[in-house]
Amino acid sequence: PWIARKTFAGPLPPFAELVPADAIARLRPCGAVVVLASAPLHGAPRLLPADLPWAYGSQRPASSGGPSPSTPRAVVVADVEPPASLGLPRVGAWAPSTGVPSVALTGAAATPTRVLAELADATEVEVHAHGLVDLAVSEASYLALSPDERGSFALTAGAVREATLRGAPVVVLAACSVTRTVEHHHQPWSLPMAFVAAGARVVFGSAAPVPDAAAPTFFRAVLARIRAGEEPAVALRNERVAWLARDPASWVADVLAFH
């Protein structure tokens, strides 16, 4: 393990310039790097180079809730119908994942309550929806899902944190703005970290817009690598490097891992 502490008296430089070159060189032999940071750094994209396997970590204790269910079970949330008053463009369709028994929550069925109920025993979770920031709704970013009979449509960080994810799932949040962090002094607080607190093994999210057409291909390649035995940070790094080799300006440079 290697620990570095750094403080800044003035405005922060670009995120990619925060970690000095000599520190990055010391990190390169590591099999994986865990970044512990408070806001505004927690959830910042490109803090470390794209060819390093790294993830934002929490200070939660090791899970003591017993082994994960042996039967894989994926839950896919897609084709949601958020209130028309939000003026959101429709998110493209995303078929259930292949190779894993799946439950698809789509259309009017994709309400926050129903989604949380189905996630309880999931081992993989894919959410394809809009991520929004509205302090009148939630202090962290939230997912705009389909409204229930009471009109509730927001899946907030607070609601997620109160859930129990018994399957220790790998969670893909294919939505914009989901990595926004609230500046709590005692711990970082965001939608991905709420999933971690609820029991997720790892959460993938993006700090940039996520294109409908490309997102399924990228994230499912990452999931396939994890199923094949790669550690999540390594799987993300390997797939990210492959995509950036074809397109150096690709959106995948802003995809982050949290655990």
mmCIF file of C-alpha atoms in Angstrom:
data_model
loop_
_atom_site.group_PDB
_atom_site.id
_atom_site.type_symbol
_atom_site.label_atom_id
_atom_site.label_comp_id
_atom_site.label_asym_id
_atom_site.label_seq_id
_atom_site.Cartn_x
_atom_site.Cartn_y
_atom_site.Cartn_z
ATOM 1 C CA PRO A 1 0.000 0.000 0.000
ATOM 2 C CA TRP A 2 1.069 3.550 -0.688
ATOM 3 C CA ILE A 3 -0.538 6.662 0.722
ATOM 4 C CA ALA A 4 -0.121 10.249 -0.409
ATOM 5 C CA ARG A 5 -1.807 13.317 1.045
ATOM 6 C CA LYS A 6 -2.033 16.591 -0.788
ATOM 7 C CA THR A 7 -3.702 19.888 0.012
ATOM 8 C CA PHE A 8 -4.286 22.946 -2.157
ATOM 9 C CA ALA A 9 -4.344 26.583 -1.081
ATOM 10 C CA GLY A 10 -5.988 27.878 -4.255
ATOM 11 C CA PRO A 11 -8.249 26.589 -7.026
ATOM 12 C CA LEU A 12 -7.795 22.969 -8.025
ATOM 13 C CA PRO A 13 -5.804 22.308 -11.194
ATOM 14 C CA PRO A 14 -7.322 19.994 -13.837
ATOM 15 C CA PHE A 15 -8.024 16.573 -12.347
ATOM 16 C CA ALA A 16 -5.531 14.851 -14.649
ATOM 17 C CA GLU A 17 -2.765 17.079 -13.247
ATOM 18 C CA LEU A 18 -3.448 16.509 -9.563
ATOM 19 C CA VAL A 19 -1.340 13.381 -9.111
ATOM 20 C CA PRO A 20 2.342 14.081 -9.911
ATOM 21 C CA ALA A 21 4.240 11.967 -12.414
ATOM 22 C CA ASP A 22 6.560 10.445 -9.790
ATOM 23 C CA ALA A 23 3.555 9.259 -7.779
ATOM 24 C CA ILE A 24 1.989 7.680 -10.869
ATOM 25 C CA ALA A 25 5.269 5.899 -11.593
ATOM 26 C CA ARG A 26 5.181 4.389 -8.097
ATOM 27 C CA LEU A 27 1.629 3.179 -8.676
ATOM 28 C CA ARG A 28 2.289 1.385 -11.967
ATOM 29 C CA PRO A 29 3.545 -1.899 -10.417
ATOM 30 C CA CYS A 30 0.313 -2.188 -8.382
ATOM 31 C CA GLY A 31 -2.226 -4.783 -9.431
ATOM 32 C CA ALA A 32 -4.996 -2.298 -8.654
ATOM 33 C CA VAL A 33 -5.219 1.133 -7.036
ATOM 34 C CA VAL A 34 -7.900 2.278 -4.603
ATOM 35 C CA VAL A 35 -8.370 6.034 -4.317
ATOM 36 C CA LEU A 36 -9.749 7.354 -1.022
ATOM 37 C CA ALA A 37 -10.783 10.965 -1.482
ATOM 38 C CA SER A 38 -13.350 13.396 -0.180
ATOM 39 C CA ALA A 39 -15.380 15.855 -2.227
ATOM 40 C CA PRO A 40 -14.721 17.516 -4.598
ATOM 41 C CA LEU A 41 -12.136 14.940 -5.678
ATOM 42 C CA HIS A 42 -14.181 11.828 -4.990
ATOM 43 C CA GLY A 43 -15.828 10.901 -8.281
ATOM 44 C CA ALA A 44 -13.565 13.141 -10.365
ATOM 45 C CA PRO A 45 -12.849 11.606 -13.797
ATOM 46 C CA ARG A 46 -9.326 11.026 -15.137
ATOM 47 C CA LEU A 47 -7.655 11.476 -11.767
ATOM 48 C CA LEU A 48 -5.273 8.668 -12.735
ATOM 49 C CA PRO A 49 -4.204 7.591 -16.237
ATOM 50 C CA ALA A 50 -6.587 5.452 -18.279
ATOM 51 C CA ASP A 51 -4.076 2.597 -18.457
ATOM 52 C CA LEU A 52 -3.991 2.162 -14.667
ATOM 53 C CA PRO A 53 -6.498 -0.177 -12.972
ATOM 54 C CA TRP A 54 -8.027 2.078 -10.330
ATOM 55 C CA ALA A 55 -11.278 2.700 -8.496
ATOM 56 C CA TYR A 56 -12.682 5.009 -5.864
ATOM 57 C CA GLY A 57 -12.998 3.210 -2.554
ATOM 58 C CA SER A 58 -14.965 3.569 0.632
ATOM 59 C CA GLN A 59 -13.963 2.942 4.205
ATOM 60 C CA ARG A 60 -16.628 0.330 4.769
ATOM 61 C CA PRO A 61 -15.547 -2.839 6.603
ATOM 62 C CA ALA A 62 -15.201 -6.087 4.707
ATOM 63 C CA SER A 63 -18.571 -7.702 4.051
ATOM 64 C CA SER A 64 -19.668 -10.120 6.757
ATOM 65 C CA GLY A 65 -23.060 -10.969 5.362
ATOM 66 C CA GLY A 66 -22.092 -14.415 4.108
ATOM 67 C CA PRO A 67 -21.355 -15.637 0.589
ATOM 68 C CA SER A 68 -23.117 -14.224 -2.426
ATOM 69 C CA PRO A 69 -25.871 -16.334 -4.007
ATOM 70 C CA SER A 70 -24.376 -19.032 -6.232
ATOM 71 C CA THR A 71 -27.037 -18.546 -8.937
ATOM 72 C CA PRO A 72 -26.310 -15.569 -11.207
ATOM 73 C CA ARG A 73 -29.240 -13.218 -11.604
ATOM 74 C CA ALA A 74 -29.144 -10.041 -13.655
ATOM 75 C CA VAL A 75 -31.652 -7.207 -13.391
ATOM 76 C CA VAL A 76 -31.925 -4.830 -16.343
ATOM 77 C CA VAL A 77 -33.773 -1.521 -15.997
ATOM 78 C CA ALA A 78 -34.469 0.017 -19.394
ATOM 79 C CA ASP A 79 -37.059 1.799 -21.540
ATOM 80 C CA VAL A 80 -38.243 3.739 -18.508
ATOM 81 C CA GLU A 81 -41.018 6.320 -18.744
ATOM 82 C CA PRO A 82 -40.137 9.333 -16.552
ATOM 83 C CA PRO A 83 -42.720 12.116 -16.240
ATOM 84 C CA ALA A 84 -43.186 14.078 -19.451
ATOM 85 C CA SER A 85 -42.858 17.299 -17.422
ATOM 86 C CA LEU A 86 -39.122 16.637 -17.119
ATOM 87 C CA GLY A 87 -38.727 17.038 -20.872
ATOM 88 C CA LEU A 88 -36.230 14.187 -21.132
ATOM 89 C CA PRO A 89 -35.461 12.504 -24.460
ATOM 90 C CA ARG A 90 -36.326 8.834 -24.574
ATOM 91 C CA VAL A 91 -33.400 6.587 -23.738
ATOM 92 C CA GLY A 92 -32.698 3.921 -26.351
ATOM 93 C CA ALA A 93 -33.784 0.335 -25.787
ATOM 94 C CA TRP A 94 -31.388 -2.028 -24.038
ATOM 95 C CA ALA A 95 -32.141 -5.744 -24.265
ATOM 96 C CA PRO A 96 -31.443 -8.062 -21.289
ATOM 97 C CA SER A 97 -27.887 -9.286 -20.864
ATOM 98 C CA THR A 98 -26.901 -12.516 -22.541
ATOM 99 C CA GLY A 99 -25.429 -15.473 -20.681
ATOM 100 C CA VAL A 100 -27.037 -14.675 -17.308
ATOM 101 C CA PRO A 101 -30.650 -15.323 -16.244
ATOM 102 C CA SER A 102 -32.236 -11.885 -16.355
ATOM 103 C CA VAL A 103 -35.227 -9.936 -15.117
ATOM 104 C CA ALA A 104 -36.115 -6.934 -17.280
ATOM 105 C CA LEU A 105 -37.954 -4.016 -15.728
ATOM 106 C CA THR A 106 -39.234 -1.792 -18.513
ATOM 107 C CA GLY A 107 -41.908 0.794 -19.187
ATOM 108 C CA ALA A 108 -44.401 1.512 -16.436
ATOM 109 C CA ALA A 109 -43.052 -1.406 -14.362
ATOM 110 C CA ALA A 110 -39.690 0.311 -13.826
ATOM 111 C CA THR A 111 -40.716 2.262 -10.722
ATOM 112 C CA PRO A 112 -38.251 2.977 -7.894
ATOM 113 C CA THR A 113 -40.044 0.629 -5.489
ATOM 114 C CA ARG A 114 -40.190 -2.256 -7.955
ATOM 115 C CA VAL A 115 -36.576 -1.745 -8.993
ATOM 116 C CA LEU A 116 -35.303 -1.816 -5.419
ATOM 117 C CA ALA A 117 -37.313 -4.979 -4.710
ATOM 118 C CA GLU A 118 -35.822 -6.786 -7.701
ATOM 119 C CA LEU A 119 -32.274 -5.659 -6.890
ATOM 120 C CA ALA A 120 -32.266 -7.385 -3.495
ATOM 121 C CA ASP A 121 -30.953 -10.716 -4.822
ATOM 122 C CA ALA A 122 -29.342 -9.573 -8.070
ATOM 123 C CA THR A 123 -25.732 -10.444 -8.854
ATOM 124 C CA GLU A 124 -25.590 -8.032 -11.807
ATOM 125 C CA VAL A 125 -27.510 -4.789 -12.305
ATOM 126 C CA GLU A 126 -27.770 -2.688 -15.458
ATOM 127 C CA VAL A 127 -29.635 0.614 -15.289
ATOM 128 C CA HIS A 128 -30.183 2.505 -18.520
ATOM 129 C CA ALA A 129 -31.899 5.756 -17.582
ATOM 130 C CA HIS A 130 -31.355 9.466 -17.151
ATOM 131 C CA GLY A 131 -29.291 10.646 -14.201
ATOM 132 C CA LEU A 132 -30.374 14.059 -12.909
ATOM 133 C CA VAL A 133 -29.182 16.602 -10.369
ATOM 134 C CA ASP A 134 -31.917 18.508 -8.535
ATOM 135 C CA LEU A 135 -31.356 19.498 -4.910
ATOM 136 C CA ALA A 136 -35.113 19.810 -4.463
ATOM 137 C CA VAL A 137 -35.352 16.044 -5.048
ATOM 138 C CA SER A 138 -32.076 14.637 -3.712
ATOM 139 C CA GLU A 139 -28.777 15.993 -2.384
ATOM 140 C CA ALA A 140 -26.919 13.637 -4.733
ATOM 141 C CA SER A 141 -27.689 12.732 -8.327
ATOM 142 C CA TYR A 142 -30.668 10.417 -8.808
ATOM 143 C CA LEU A 143 -32.138 8.152 -11.483
ATOM 144 C CA ALA A 144 -35.328 9.253 -13.233
ATOM 145 C CA LEU A 145 -37.481 6.115 -13.489
ATOM 146 C CA SER A 146 -41.159 5.495 -14.187
ATOM 147 C CA PRO A 147 -43.610 6.997 -11.686
ATOM 148 C CA ASP A 148 -45.584 4.750 -9.355
ATOM 149 C CA GLU A 149 -49.228 5.209 -8.393
ATOM 150 C CA ARG A 150 -48.226 8.075 -6.082
ATOM 151 C CA GLY A 151 -46.190 9.781 -8.782
ATOM 152 C CA SER A 152 -42.794 8.941 -7.239
ATOM 153 C CA PHE A 153 -40.218 8.458 -9.994
ATOM 154 C CA ALA A 154 -36.814 9.335 -8.465
ATOM 155 C CA LEU A 155 -34.507 6.576 -7.295
ATOM 156 C CA THR A 156 -32.390 8.573 -4.856
ATOM 157 C CA ALA A 157 -29.125 7.815 -3.098
ATOM 158 C CA GLY A 158 -30.934 7.854 0.226
ATOM 159 C CA ALA A 159 -33.430 5.193 -0.881
ATOM 160 C CA VAL A 160 -30.678 3.010 -2.323
ATOM 161 C CA ARG A 161 -28.603 3.193 0.837
ATOM 162 C CA GLU A 162 -31.532 1.922 2.915
ATOM 163 C CA ALA A 163 -31.787 -1.188 0.712
ATOM 164 C CA THR A 164 -29.943 -4.477 1.241
ATOM 165 C CA LEU A 165 -28.283 -5.959 -1.839
ATOM 166 C CA ARG A 166 -27.794 -9.541 -0.702
ATOM 167 C CA GLY A 167 -26.280 -10.672 -4.008
ATOM 168 C CA ALA A 168 -23.302 -8.259 -3.776
ATOM 169 C CA PRO A 169 -23.986 -7.228 -7.376
ATOM 170 C CA VAL A 170 -21.816 -5.642 -10.002
ATOM 171 C CA VAL A 171 -23.812 -2.491 -10.836
ATOM 172 C CA VAL A 172 -23.716 -0.591 -14.125
ATOM 173 C CA LEU A 173 -25.281 2.872 -14.018
ATOM 174 C CA ALA A 174 -25.432 3.833 -17.680
ATOM 175 C CA ALA A 175 -26.674 7.335 -16.984
ATOM 176 C CA CYS A 176 -25.245 10.845 -17.073
ATOM 177 C CA SER A 177 -24.144 12.737 -13.943
ATOM 178 C CA VAL A 178 -24.401 9.755 -11.600
ATOM 179 C CA THR A 179 -20.959 10.330 -10.086
ATOM 180 C CA ARG A 180 -21.784 13.765 -8.627
ATOM 181 C CA THR A 181 -20.596 13.841 -5.011
ATOM 182 C CA VAL A 182 -22.046 15.747 -2.083
ATOM 183 C CA GLU A 183 -19.473 17.533 0.088
ATOM 184 C CA HIS A 184 -20.023 15.714 3.365
ATOM 185 C CA HIS A 185 -17.043 16.123 5.651
ATOM 186 C CA HIS A 186 -17.051 12.621 7.157
ATOM 187 C CA GLN A 187 -17.416 10.567 3.975
ATOM 188 C CA PRO A 188 -18.035 10.893 0.241
ATOM 189 C CA TRP A 189 -21.723 10.653 -0.677
ATOM 190 C CA SER A 190 -23.031 9.935 -4.153
ATOM 191 C CA LEU A 191 -25.410 7.579 -5.941
ATOM 192 C CA PRO A 192 -22.636 5.026 -6.698
ATOM 193 C CA MET A 193 -21.489 5.101 -3.069
ATOM 194 C CA ALA A 194 -25.082 4.543 -1.948
ATOM 195 C CA PHE A 195 -25.102 1.294 -3.944
ATOM 196 C CA VAL A 196 -21.774 0.360 -2.339
ATOM 197 C CA ALA A 197 -23.188 1.066 1.113
ATOM 198 C CA ALA A 198 -26.195 -1.145 0.299
ATOM 199 C CA GLY A 199 -23.894 -4.066 -0.528
ATOM 200 C CA ALA A 200 -22.794 -3.750 -4.156
ATOM 201 C CA ARG A 201 -19.440 -5.326 -4.976
ATOM 202 C CA VAL A 202 -18.597 -2.569 -7.436
ATOM 203 C CA VAL A 203 -20.448 0.213 -9.250
ATOM 204 C CA PHE A 204 -19.588 1.596 -12.676
ATOM 205 C CA GLY A 205 -20.766 5.078 -13.586
ATOM 206 C CA SER A 206 -19.800 7.949 -15.822
ATOM 207 C CA ALA A 207 -19.028 11.593 -15.140
ATOM 208 C CA ALA A 208 -19.855 12.425 -18.774
ATOM 209 C CA PRO A 209 -22.793 11.827 -21.153
ATOM 210 C CA VAL A 210 -23.309 8.158 -21.977
ATOM 211 C CA PRO A 211 -24.226 7.424 -25.614
ATOM 212 C CA ASP A 212 -27.168 5.069 -25.990
ATOM 213 C CA ALA A 213 -25.731 3.194 -28.949
ATOM 214 C CA ALA A 214 -22.292 2.420 -27.519
ATOM 215 C CA ALA A 215 -23.006 1.943 -23.821
ATOM 216 C CA PRO A 216 -24.354 -1.645 -23.975
ATOM 217 C CA THR A 217 -21.366 -2.874 -25.972
ATOM 218 C CA PHE A 218 -18.813 -1.314 -23.631
ATOM 219 C CA PHE A 219 -20.386 -2.194 -20.307
ATOM 220 C CA ARG A 220 -21.255 -5.744 -21.316
ATOM 221 C CA ALA A 221 -17.661 -6.290 -22.381
ATOM 222 C CA VAL A 222 -16.587 -5.153 -18.910
ATOM 223 C CA LEU A 223 -19.149 -7.490 -17.302
ATOM 224 C CA ALA A 224 -17.909 -10.388 -19.441
ATOM 225 C CA ARG A 225 -14.350 -9.777 -18.257
ATOM 226 C CA ILE A 226 -15.486 -9.832 -14.627
ATOM 227 C CA ARG A 227 -17.397 -13.079 -15.171
ATOM 228 C CA ALA A 228 -14.213 -14.518 -16.664
ATOM 229 C CA GLY A 229 -12.329 -13.748 -13.454
ATOM 230 C CA GLU A 230 -10.814 -10.291 -13.899
ATOM 231 C CA GLU A 231 -11.003 -7.929 -10.937
ATOM 232 C CA PRO A 232 -13.452 -5.065 -11.634
ATOM 233 C CA ALA A 233 -10.824 -2.303 -11.787
ATOM 234 C CA VAL A 234 -8.691 -4.435 -14.078
ATOM 235 C CA ALA A 235 -11.661 -5.318 -16.289
ATOM 236 C CA LEU A 236 -12.568 -1.637 -16.645
ATOM 237 C CA ARG A 237 -8.957 -0.686 -17.422
ATOM 238 C CA ASN A 238 -8.525 -3.406 -20.024
ATOM 239 C CA GLU A 239 -11.720 -2.597 -21.898
ATOM 240 C CA ARG A 240 -11.139 1.151 -21.598
ATOM 241 C CA VAL A 241 -7.633 0.854 -23.053
ATOM 242 C CA ALA A 242 -8.952 -1.213 -25.962
ATOM 243 C CA TRP A 243 -11.601 1.401 -26.790
ATOM 244 C CA LEU A 244 -9.233 4.347 -26.425
ATOM 245 C CA ALA A 245 -6.773 2.670 -28.793
ATOM 246 C CA ARG A 246 -9.482 2.901 -31.472
ATOM 247 C CA ASP A 247 -10.814 6.310 -30.422
ATOM 248 C CA PRO A 248 -8.605 8.416 -28.087
ATOM 249 C CA ALA A 249 -11.472 10.874 -27.537
ATOM 250 C CA SER A 250 -13.971 8.189 -26.512
ATOM 251 C CA TRP A 251 -16.445 8.786 -23.685
ATOM 252 C CA VAL A 252 -15.118 5.674 -21.902
ATOM 253 C CA ALA A 253 -12.243 7.747 -20.491
ATOM 254 C CA ASP A 254 -14.778 9.183 -18.005
ATOM 255 C CA VAL A 255 -16.188 5.855 -16.805
ATOM 256 C CA LEU A 256 -15.340 5.265 -13.147
ATOM 257 C CA ALA A 257 -15.460 2.365 -10.713
ATOM 258 C CA PHE A 258 -16.540 2.602 -7.069
ATOM 259 C CA HIS A 259 -16.314 -0.049 -4.373
#
